[in-house]
XYZ file of C-alpha atoms in Angstrom:
663
model
C 114.784 134.635 88.687
C 116.486 133.769 92.013
C 115.678 130.797 94.124
C 114.120 132.735 96.799
C 111.943 134.664 94.514
C 110.755 131.215 93.313
C 109.913 130.003 96.802
C 107.860 133.518 97.391
C 106.251 133.175 93.994
C 105.103 129.535 95.096
C 103.544 130.946 98.275
C 101.831 133.746 96.190
C 100.418 131.328 93.627
C 98.981 129.089 96.610
C 97.391 132.562 98.007
C 96.305 133.503 94.493
C 94.411 130.028 94.302
C 92.329 131.008 97.409
C 91.683 134.572 96.193
C 90.570 133.291 92.739
C 88.286 130.630 94.248
C 86.339 133.328 96.012
C 84.877 134.723 92.738
C 84.283 131.360 90.969
C 81.116 129.268 91.044
C 81.113 126.771 94.276
C 81.648 123.566 92.171
C 85.044 125.081 90.886
C 86.422 126.506 94.194
C 88.261 123.346 95.262
C 89.661 122.967 91.670
C 91.031 126.415 91.958
C 92.713 126.020 95.396
C 94.030 122.608 94.266
C 95.493 123.842 91.137
C 97.103 126.945 92.700
C 98.361 124.556 95.670
C 99.979 122.144 93.042
C 101.560 124.863 91.046
C 102.929 126.548 94.196
C 103.898 123.360 95.753
C 105.924 122.345 92.570
C 107.932 125.338 92.769
C 108.589 125.226 96.489
C 109.530 121.550 96.075
C 112.066 122.582 93.439
C 113.712 125.313 95.554
C 113.601 122.973 98.719
C 115.301 119.926 96.966
C 118.018 122.576 95.707
C 118.594 123.814 99.275
C 118.604 120.275 100.660
C 121.464 118.994 98.584
C 123.299 122.094 98.066
C 125.994 123.105 100.796
C 124.937 126.889 101.169
C 121.467 127.805 102.058
C 119.064 130.079 99.881
C 118.740 133.271 101.711
C 117.228 136.920 101.004
C 116.838 139.901 103.045
C 114.320 142.815 102.967
C 114.650 146.045 104.890
C 111.441 146.993 106.544
C 110.476 149.698 108.951
C 110.327 149.573 112.905
C 109.840 147.258 114.733
C 110.849 144.369 112.261
C 113.807 145.973 110.698
C 115.665 143.639 108.308
C 113.726 140.608 107.583
C 115.798 137.682 106.370
C 114.281 134.535 104.511
C 116.441 131.430 104.843
C 115.775 127.944 103.145
C 118.414 125.978 104.840
C 118.227 121.953 105.098
C 115.950 122.112 108.092
C 113.601 124.739 106.478
C 113.834 122.657 103.056
C 112.803 119.433 104.572
C 109.830 121.082 106.212
C 108.727 122.843 103.432
C 108.698 119.707 101.225
C 106.515 118.031 103.742
C 104.200 121.001 103.968
C 104.019 121.424 100.292
C 103.277 117.834 99.310
C 100.770 116.955 101.998
C 98.976 120.309 101.538
C 98.476 119.423 97.837
C 97.089 115.995 98.457
C 94.750 117.667 101.058
C 93.548 120.032 98.444
C 93.010 117.227 95.887
C 91.055 115.279 98.553
C 88.883 118.157 99.252
C 87.686 118.328 95.768
C 85.568 115.009 96.475
C 84.952 115.561 100.331
C 83.313 119.074 100.070
C 80.807 118.274 97.217
C 78.053 117.374 99.887
C 78.471 121.034 101.232
C 77.906 122.792 98.048
C 74.743 124.893 97.928
C 74.197 124.600 101.773
C 74.655 126.987 104.616
C 76.787 130.037 104.001
C 78.709 128.237 101.119
C 82.293 127.280 100.901
C 83.980 130.605 99.888
C 85.690 131.337 103.116
C 86.585 127.703 103.705
C 88.722 127.546 100.372
C 90.069 131.133 100.953
C 91.316 130.148 104.561
C 92.614 126.878 103.412
C 94.926 128.627 100.879
C 95.900 131.115 103.729
C 96.766 128.359 106.143
C 98.980 126.696 103.580
C 100.699 129.817 102.647
C 101.320 130.819 106.281
C 102.780 127.683 107.139
C 105.321 127.938 104.488
C 106.042 131.424 105.508
C 106.763 130.318 109.170
C 109.385 127.929 107.899
C 111.111 130.620 105.994
C 111.176 133.728 108.072
C 114.112 134.484 110.341
C 112.790 137.391 112.132
C 111.074 137.034 115.557
C 108.395 139.866 114.737
C 107.635 138.624 111.157
C 107.568 135.067 112.298
C 105.007 135.786 115.063
C 102.872 137.489 112.474
C 102.934 134.606 110.076
C 102.440 132.255 113.052
C 99.262 134.317 114.188
C 97.895 134.083 110.605
C 98.485 130.346 110.644
C 96.395 129.980 113.889
C 93.720 132.365 112.746
C 93.145 130.816 109.341
C 93.154 127.247 111.029
C 90.565 128.447 113.486
C 88.077 129.670 110.761
C 88.631 126.219 109.148
C 87.897 124.325 112.429
C 84.618 126.448 112.944
C 83.218 125.499 109.228
C 80.291 123.889 110.825
C 79.915 126.576 113.644
C 76.084 125.960 113.954
C 76.859 123.020 116.177
C 77.491 124.011 119.742
C 80.519 121.423 120.033
C 82.193 122.822 117.015
C 81.895 126.225 118.160
C 83.248 125.327 121.578
C 86.070 123.287 119.999
C 87.210 126.271 117.933
C 87.057 128.822 120.641
C 89.061 126.396 122.895
C 91.636 126.082 119.860
C 91.960 129.634 119.505
C 92.625 130.248 123.507
C 95.290 127.581 123.426
C 96.973 128.941 120.404
C 97.145 132.544 122.046
C 98.523 131.021 125.290
C 101.196 129.378 123.370
C 101.886 132.687 121.543
C 102.343 134.449 124.805
C 105.197 131.988 125.732
C 106.819 132.576 122.323
C 106.550 136.342 122.717
C 108.197 136.296 126.177
C 111.060 133.866 124.926
C 111.795 135.906 121.874
C 111.757 139.261 123.802
C 114.167 137.796 126.297
C 116.562 136.886 123.735
C 116.109 140.120 121.655
C 116.532 142.170 124.740
C 120.150 140.637 125.120
C 121.039 140.639 121.458
C 119.377 143.983 120.501
C 117.863 142.515 117.387
C 114.787 140.413 116.525
C 116.976 138.269 113.965
C 117.306 134.788 114.837
C 121.044 134.661 113.845
C 121.868 137.518 116.652
C 120.201 134.956 119.210
C 122.833 132.534 118.565
C 125.679 134.671 120.083
C 123.493 135.610 123.168
C 122.951 131.788 123.789
C 126.762 131.076 123.611
C 127.509 133.887 126.085
C 124.665 133.058 128.363
C 123.892 129.439 128.748
C 121.403 130.136 131.634
C 119.392 132.307 129.412
C 119.708 129.848 126.633
C 118.080 127.241 128.728
C 115.421 129.616 130.148
C 114.595 130.880 126.546
C 114.491 126.978 125.186
C 111.950 126.093 127.981
C 109.659 129.010 127.232
C 109.727 128.489 123.389
C 109.302 124.733 123.955
C 105.900 125.466 125.846
C 104.938 127.899 123.077
C 106.045 125.373 120.195
C 104.836 122.317 122.262
C 101.321 123.844 122.598
C 100.987 123.932 118.938
C 102.738 120.413 118.606
C 100.543 118.828 121.145
C 103.035 117.643 123.898
C 101.459 116.715 127.240
C 100.145 118.692 129.240
C 99.651 121.250 126.343
C 97.688 118.827 124.115
C 94.143 119.168 125.245
C 92.986 121.434 122.172
C 93.716 118.536 119.891
C 91.003 116.100 120.716
C 88.333 118.764 120.453
C 89.693 120.635 117.422
C 90.296 117.461 115.064
C 86.820 115.979 115.581
C 85.168 119.450 114.648
C 86.932 120.122 111.426
C 86.225 118.760 108.069
C 88.333 115.790 107.594
C 90.922 117.075 104.923
C 91.524 120.087 107.516
C 92.007 117.517 110.375
C 94.471 115.733 108.131
C 96.454 118.899 107.347
C 96.276 120.061 110.991
C 97.375 116.520 112.450
C 99.673 115.799 109.594
C 101.802 119.157 109.069
C 100.353 122.082 111.146
C 101.388 120.745 114.454
C 104.726 119.854 112.714
C 105.468 123.649 112.776
C 105.589 123.314 116.499
C 108.286 120.694 115.898
C 110.224 122.840 113.340
C 110.159 125.721 115.899
C 111.764 123.290 118.615
C 114.365 122.041 116.113
C 115.036 125.774 114.975
C 115.674 126.610 118.857
C 118.166 123.703 119.014
C 119.755 124.991 115.979
C 120.290 128.407 117.464
C 121.489 127.100 120.842
C 123.718 124.641 118.988
C 124.714 122.489 121.998
C 122.062 122.227 124.546
C 122.618 121.571 128.227
C 122.035 117.859 129.656
C 119.175 119.068 131.853
C 117.440 120.556 128.765
C 117.946 117.377 126.810
C 116.552 115.136 129.641
C 113.657 117.458 129.974
C 112.620 117.091 126.347
C 113.226 113.206 126.478
C 110.953 112.915 129.750
C 108.140 115.067 128.356
C 108.187 113.182 125.180
C 108.094 109.657 126.722
C 105.175 110.999 129.111
C 103.484 112.328 125.779
C 103.792 109.063 124.023
C 102.429 106.647 126.618
C 99.373 109.053 127.732
C 98.586 109.706 124.084
C 98.099 106.138 123.116
C 96.544 105.361 126.762
C 93.846 108.032 126.198
C 93.446 106.969 122.393
C 92.412 103.525 123.271
C 89.644 104.783 125.559
C 87.991 106.956 123.045
C 84.666 105.974 121.293
C 84.915 108.796 118.605
C 87.266 107.579 115.849
C 88.640 111.277 114.994
C 89.186 111.903 118.614
C 90.985 108.473 118.912
C 93.273 109.868 116.035
C 93.767 113.076 117.523
C 95.083 111.298 120.796
C 97.431 109.231 118.452
C 98.852 112.708 117.148
C 99.811 113.270 120.801
C 101.599 109.811 120.988
C 103.360 110.414 117.696
C 104.374 113.631 118.748
C 105.952 111.949 121.774
C 107.829 109.709 119.331
C 109.234 112.514 117.398
C 110.054 114.315 120.728
C 112.121 111.007 121.889
C 114.136 111.180 118.737
C 114.928 114.910 119.299
C 115.517 114.218 123.028
C 117.881 111.400 121.899
C 119.718 113.747 119.279
C 120.156 116.546 121.880
C 121.685 114.090 124.438
C 124.007 112.838 121.730
C 125.150 116.545 120.983
C 125.386 117.287 124.798
C 127.390 114.084 125.419
C 129.436 114.319 122.180
C 128.005 110.972 121.075
C 127.852 111.257 117.433
C 126.104 108.019 116.241
C 123.488 108.682 119.131
C 122.805 112.390 117.794
C 122.737 111.321 114.149
C 120.240 108.462 114.580
C 118.228 110.389 117.211
C 117.621 113.328 115.057
C 117.202 111.170 111.946
C 114.585 109.205 113.494
C 112.520 112.012 114.800
C 112.959 113.963 111.771
C 111.878 111.078 109.457
C 108.888 110.224 111.898
C 107.715 113.867 111.004
C 107.608 112.939 107.425
C 106.096 109.505 108.057
C 103.386 110.752 110.563
C 102.371 113.553 107.970
C 101.749 110.805 105.509
C 99.996 108.086 107.373
C 98.056 110.398 109.781
C 96.688 112.258 106.990
C 95.920 108.951 105.294
C 93.999 107.887 108.374
C 91.999 111.099 108.650
C 90.997 110.912 104.905
C 89.781 107.439 105.200
C 87.983 108.338 108.292
C 86.531 111.281 106.268
C 85.348 108.833 103.615
C 83.489 106.763 106.140
C 81.860 109.761 107.918
C 80.870 110.992 104.285
C 78.891 107.946 103.483
C 77.721 107.007 107.036
C 77.406 110.393 108.790
C 78.807 108.373 111.759
C 81.879 108.719 113.872
C 81.016 106.734 116.842
C 82.943 103.578 116.831
C 80.430 101.631 118.621
C 77.832 102.406 115.896
C 79.849 101.294 112.944
C 80.904 97.945 111.508
C 81.224 95.977 108.348
C 82.400 99.055 106.302
C 84.936 96.821 104.376
C 81.763 95.131 102.549
C 80.921 98.612 101.133
C 84.061 100.566 100.907
C 87.138 98.130 100.069
C 89.401 100.774 98.967
C 88.790 103.038 101.911
C 89.084 100.103 104.306
C 92.486 99.125 102.699
C 93.788 102.667 103.006
C 92.893 102.678 106.691
C 94.429 99.353 107.237
C 97.637 100.490 105.566
C 97.759 103.596 107.701
C 97.118 101.361 110.778
C 99.931 99.180 110.143
C 102.286 102.138 109.387
C 101.347 104.096 112.551
C 101.788 100.877 114.747
C 105.490 100.838 113.539
C 105.296 97.515 111.825
C 107.278 96.433 108.740
C 107.414 96.870 105.847
C 105.863 100.299 106.177
C 107.265 103.625 106.833
C 106.631 103.911 110.488
C 108.797 101.029 111.134
C 111.807 102.783 109.540
C 111.869 105.805 111.720
C 111.097 103.913 114.887
C 113.841 101.538 113.832
C 116.326 104.489 113.660
C 115.226 105.678 117.109
C 115.636 102.192 118.679
C 119.121 101.985 116.875
C 120.099 105.424 118.478
C 119.173 103.940 121.937
C 121.406 100.969 121.391
C 124.227 103.357 120.578
C 123.574 105.448 123.735
C 123.395 102.124 125.890
C 126.975 101.249 124.929
C 128.432 104.745 125.589
C 129.683 103.874 129.172
C 127.794 106.583 130.962
C 125.576 105.290 133.605
C 122.732 108.161 133.681
C 122.587 107.889 129.698
C 122.438 104.118 129.831
C 119.361 104.260 132.513
C 117.764 106.724 130.271
C 118.160 104.739 127.294
C 116.721 101.547 128.998
C 113.909 103.577 130.211
C 113.266 105.105 126.782
C 113.367 101.779 125.000
C 110.998 99.960 127.206
C 108.607 103.148 126.883
C 108.672 103.242 122.965
C 108.088 99.311 122.835
C 105.052 99.825 125.321
C 103.748 102.741 123.097
C 104.087 100.518 119.986
C 102.182 97.592 121.740
C 99.383 99.828 122.849
C 99.114 101.341 119.424
C 98.764 97.853 117.959
C 95.990 97.221 120.484
C 94.011 100.509 119.730
C 94.237 99.838 115.873
C 93.152 96.216 115.977
C 90.206 97.590 117.867
C 89.386 100.274 115.411
C 89.899 98.347 112.380
C 88.235 95.117 113.822
C 85.088 97.032 114.936
C 84.618 99.712 112.334
C 85.503 97.604 109.194
C 84.875 94.078 110.005
C 81.800 92.123 111.314
C 78.339 93.588 110.540
C 76.836 97.155 110.805
C 75.976 97.930 114.493
C 73.276 100.414 113.549
C 71.100 101.018 110.577
C 72.909 103.219 107.841
C 70.626 105.580 106.061
C 71.569 103.945 102.770
C 74.197 101.284 101.867
C 77.547 103.106 101.996
C 79.457 103.361 98.632
C 83.044 103.950 97.794
C 84.391 107.427 97.792
C 85.016 109.679 94.846
C 88.135 109.526 92.473
C 89.735 112.694 93.832
C 89.675 111.351 97.403
C 90.892 107.874 96.165
C 93.856 109.409 94.207
C 95.140 111.428 97.338
C 94.812 108.164 99.627
C 96.369 105.848 96.741
C 99.607 108.413 96.751
C 99.954 108.384 100.285
C 99.852 104.542 100.314
C 102.282 104.428 97.651
C 104.718 106.783 99.683
C 104.265 104.599 102.775
C 105.282 101.486 100.997
C 108.273 103.339 99.156
C 109.775 104.711 102.367
C 109.391 101.394 104.100
C 111.216 99.216 101.450
C 113.866 101.916 100.762
C 115.019 103.130 104.221
C 118.583 103.609 103.048
C 117.392 106.521 100.796
C 115.169 107.972 103.559
C 118.298 108.015 105.883
C 120.388 109.738 103.018
C 117.804 112.599 103.143
C 117.080 113.041 106.749
C 120.674 112.535 107.917
C 121.413 115.844 105.936
C 119.039 117.686 108.095
C 120.280 115.936 111.218
C 123.799 116.783 110.504
C 122.848 120.405 110.488
C 121.709 120.080 114.113
C 124.883 118.662 115.249
C 128.150 120.492 115.796
C 130.997 120.405 113.459
C 131.561 116.638 114.258
C 128.419 115.755 112.520
C 129.593 117.014 109.259
C 132.430 114.563 109.248
C 130.380 111.624 110.194
C 130.435 108.740 107.552
C 126.932 107.493 107.159
C 127.792 104.731 104.773
C 127.957 101.978 107.478
C 124.548 102.817 108.333
C 123.459 102.819 104.794
C 124.833 99.277 104.285
C 123.090 98.038 107.280
C 119.684 99.600 105.968
C 120.380 98.079 102.574
C 120.114 94.659 104.318
C 116.953 95.576 105.924
C 115.678 96.933 102.485
C 116.281 93.359 100.946
C 114.609 91.644 103.865
C 111.663 93.821 103.459
C 111.499 93.376 99.712
C 111.739 89.440 100.306
C 108.831 89.721 102.691
C 106.607 91.539 100.217
C 107.582 89.207 97.363
C 106.588 86.192 99.608
C 103.124 87.794 100.651
C 102.505 88.734 96.942
C 103.392 85.164 95.816
C 101.271 83.560 98.561
C 98.325 85.892 97.548
C 98.397 85.111 93.784
C 98.926 81.431 94.427
C 95.802 81.317 96.613
C 93.991 83.349 93.884
C 95.233 80.869 91.275
C 94.213 77.614 93.212
C 90.862 79.214 93.748
C 90.322 80.336 90.277
C 88.182 77.246 89.068
C 86.601 76.292 92.237
C 83.557 77.268 94.250
C 84.196 79.177 97.443
C 81.488 78.967 100.115
C 80.748 81.326 103.126
C 80.050 79.660 106.410
C 79.328 81.224 109.959
C 82.361 80.752 112.394
C 81.857 78.316 115.025
C 79.368 79.682 117.754
C 78.823 76.867 120.215
C 75.869 75.646 118.136
C 73.911 78.867 118.621
C 72.322 79.997 115.389
C 70.343 83.063 116.276
C 73.123 85.577 116.522
C 72.703 89.181 115.768
C 74.688 92.252 115.360
C 74.386 93.211 119.088
C 76.375 89.775 120.072
C 79.571 91.283 118.333
C 82.668 92.119 120.191
C 82.421 95.983 120.772
C 85.061 98.519 121.220
C 84.482 99.045 124.831
C 84.780 95.389 125.797
C 87.915 94.784 123.594
C 89.698 97.555 125.327
C 88.375 96.904 128.723
C 91.255 94.709 130.154
C 93.730 97.659 129.410
C 91.554 100.131 130.875
C 91.007 98.346 133.836
C 94.814 98.077 134.437
C 95.331 101.947 133.770
C 92.124 103.126 135.258
C 93.928 105.692 137.763
C 94.899 107.520 134.449
C 91.454 108.368 133.591
C 88.353 110.401 134.893
C 85.332 108.549 134.159
C 81.891 110.027 133.276
C 79.193 107.436 133.631
C 75.635 107.394 132.234
C 73.340 104.721 133.689
C 69.995 104.192 132.789
C 68.301 101.788 135.324
C 65.672 99.292 134.222
C 62.235 100.158 135.433
C 59.422 97.831 136.220
C 58.807 94.060 135.492
C 59.298 94.597 131.851
C 61.545 97.391 131.297
C 61.437 99.030 127.963
C 64.858 100.784 128.147
C 68.197 100.416 130.214
C 71.675 101.327 129.250
C 75.226 101.843 130.499
C 77.888 104.087 128.999
C 81.121 105.192 130.298
C 83.318 107.991 128.804
C 87.044 108.628 129.650
C 87.996 112.293 130.443
C 91.492 113.786 130.175
C 92.677 114.342 133.668
C 95.064 116.933 132.531
C 92.212 118.949 130.868
C 90.064 118.454 134.238
C 92.884 118.875 136.623
C 95.058 121.575 135.150
C 93.640 123.272 131.914
C 90.128 123.849 133.086
C 90.984 125.325 136.436
C 93.368 127.722 134.747
C 90.799 128.761 132.197
C 88.168 129.295 134.923
C 90.787 131.620 136.716
C 91.355 133.586 133.578
C 87.600 133.929 132.924
C 87.083 135.162 136.369
C 89.760 137.645 136.238
C 88.568 138.766 132.820
C 84.982 139.290 134.228
C 86.465 141.843 136.571
C 86.944 144.078 133.247
C 83.307 143.645 132.014
C 82.556 147.255 133.052
C 84.629 148.395 130.028
C 81.835 147.054 127.742
C 79.363 149.804 128.488
C 77.589 149.953 125.326
C 78.048 153.712 124.871
C 79.820 154.537 121.565
C 81.202 157.903 122.838
C 83.185 155.905 125.546
C 84.596 153.568 122.904
C 85.806 156.100 120.894
C 87.300 157.698 123.907
C 89.073 154.307 124.598
C 90.624 154.555 120.967
C 92.012 157.948 121.514
C 93.620 156.936 124.618
C 95.062 154.101 122.853
C 96.431 156.007 119.894
C 97.894 158.761 122.231
C 99.724 156.096 124.306
C 101.016 154.387 121.113
C 102.352 157.808 119.714
C 103.971 158.769 123.008
C 105.598 155.337 123.291
C 107.046 155.573 119.821
C 108.497 159.142 120.507
C 110.149 158.024 123.726
C 111.597 154.758 122.230
């Protein structure tokens, strides 16, 4: 069997798992999807690893009827890398779902549609990566958006979930509109919907190439979550079940990044203006993403804004790579692309881990409000450890994987700074300072979350004492923690892998680049990180050894002699973040709820402040209102008359027939 046949068979097995689950008893549905995804992912990983380390891509072509024509499937190094990430994280997500979905069995409408659309989402993401025909690509893209819409709307009896899923669907279709216009503009010049034909057109029409890139960047950027197209994320992620939030944030939004990189590959050498455009948008996304995250009280909404931040970091890497290509600065291009691509993998691991750990907390407490949680580490030590590991990784601290990808990006900036180009040097200084600021703010945000949610004492009365999550949920998180440490302590092997993808995105010079000096430096970094971990482990075991035969007493911390403290006297998330939010108050639009005390002996009083997204309030909501008003002008079409609807259908069919005859 040919390699591409194995890849298609892998997608088919994943989809078959979803179909089989529909006829199985509810307790077996999750197992069927996990088994199907595991087998399919193994095949896809085998094919992808072959494509990653072989010189020639794996290809196949299928002749279909009009309007698609010949549809090519290609697994080159770029597609292979994204296929590996999607297959791996999807499998972990389905394993996690075995335990997470148990409380839903036997309730509401069951989980049949949920597990079918989960398999459809995974299969469609893998199809998007392989397809090289614009029409077929958009069909797979639509299936991906629709299946994820049904997954977000799983608990649609809630008004908030219903609105979030509709908002998500609208955002995705606005993005598709830009993709369609971009692809049609390229296809009109090339006379074909095949991606390969676009390259020739882009080489001959540089202005058209830049215009198409911007259109496709908006379309793909809406899926990825770049500012100002990000507003669907903070609504959809809290609404979806946690394993779906993990897959959407960890891998689905990366299909947008894949689309941007595929467009870069088609253009080959981007214009300077386009490269700076990507860098500036990415820096803005990173800063605003982390700033809005700090102001959130809902933990999943906070993580959603951190996805915007990390998409910004990935975009900074891509922007640096594009600048390196545009200026002919090969080290900048290699390190920029490598950092951005590796951060795709790293973010998929630690962000899904954070959503999985949060899902465990929600499953046991039914709470997502940070201000109402507390002391979780006393009940769920494993989940708390998983969240802590994910938090350190997302903050870009050593010795975990987030540090490695950001290290590549910083390294690339230093290469650009010494290139002798004034404008490029200014851009590098600006980007360097911005990335450092993003990292500092991420640290502030996650010390707040971990300190308030997992440490201290519970801030509200839990229905029952939370207990640790099930084995399947712990297994998925344990593998993710292992991957985070592995990439963190062996950065040279990480560069060896992603450099292959980065070199594909670069002109011919990239292929001749010797990466051995970078690998030697990273080998030194690896030894330093290994020594750090060894020292940490030695101190930990030495402490345990010294305390082995001694009594350990627990005392309250010094509290000014006051001995009547209670849980309400703890530091809250709002008070922790208040100094930062005061400085950056103009970035936010505030909604205040104030209950004044009444009478001499007031029974109730309160003050709540919620930060609103200025982009949503100032840009997205007015546009949606305008669309709604314009759509209301056509409400007369919905008359309720069956005869009239049949007439509409007849007119449509005649119009389509005439169009096909003319074309």
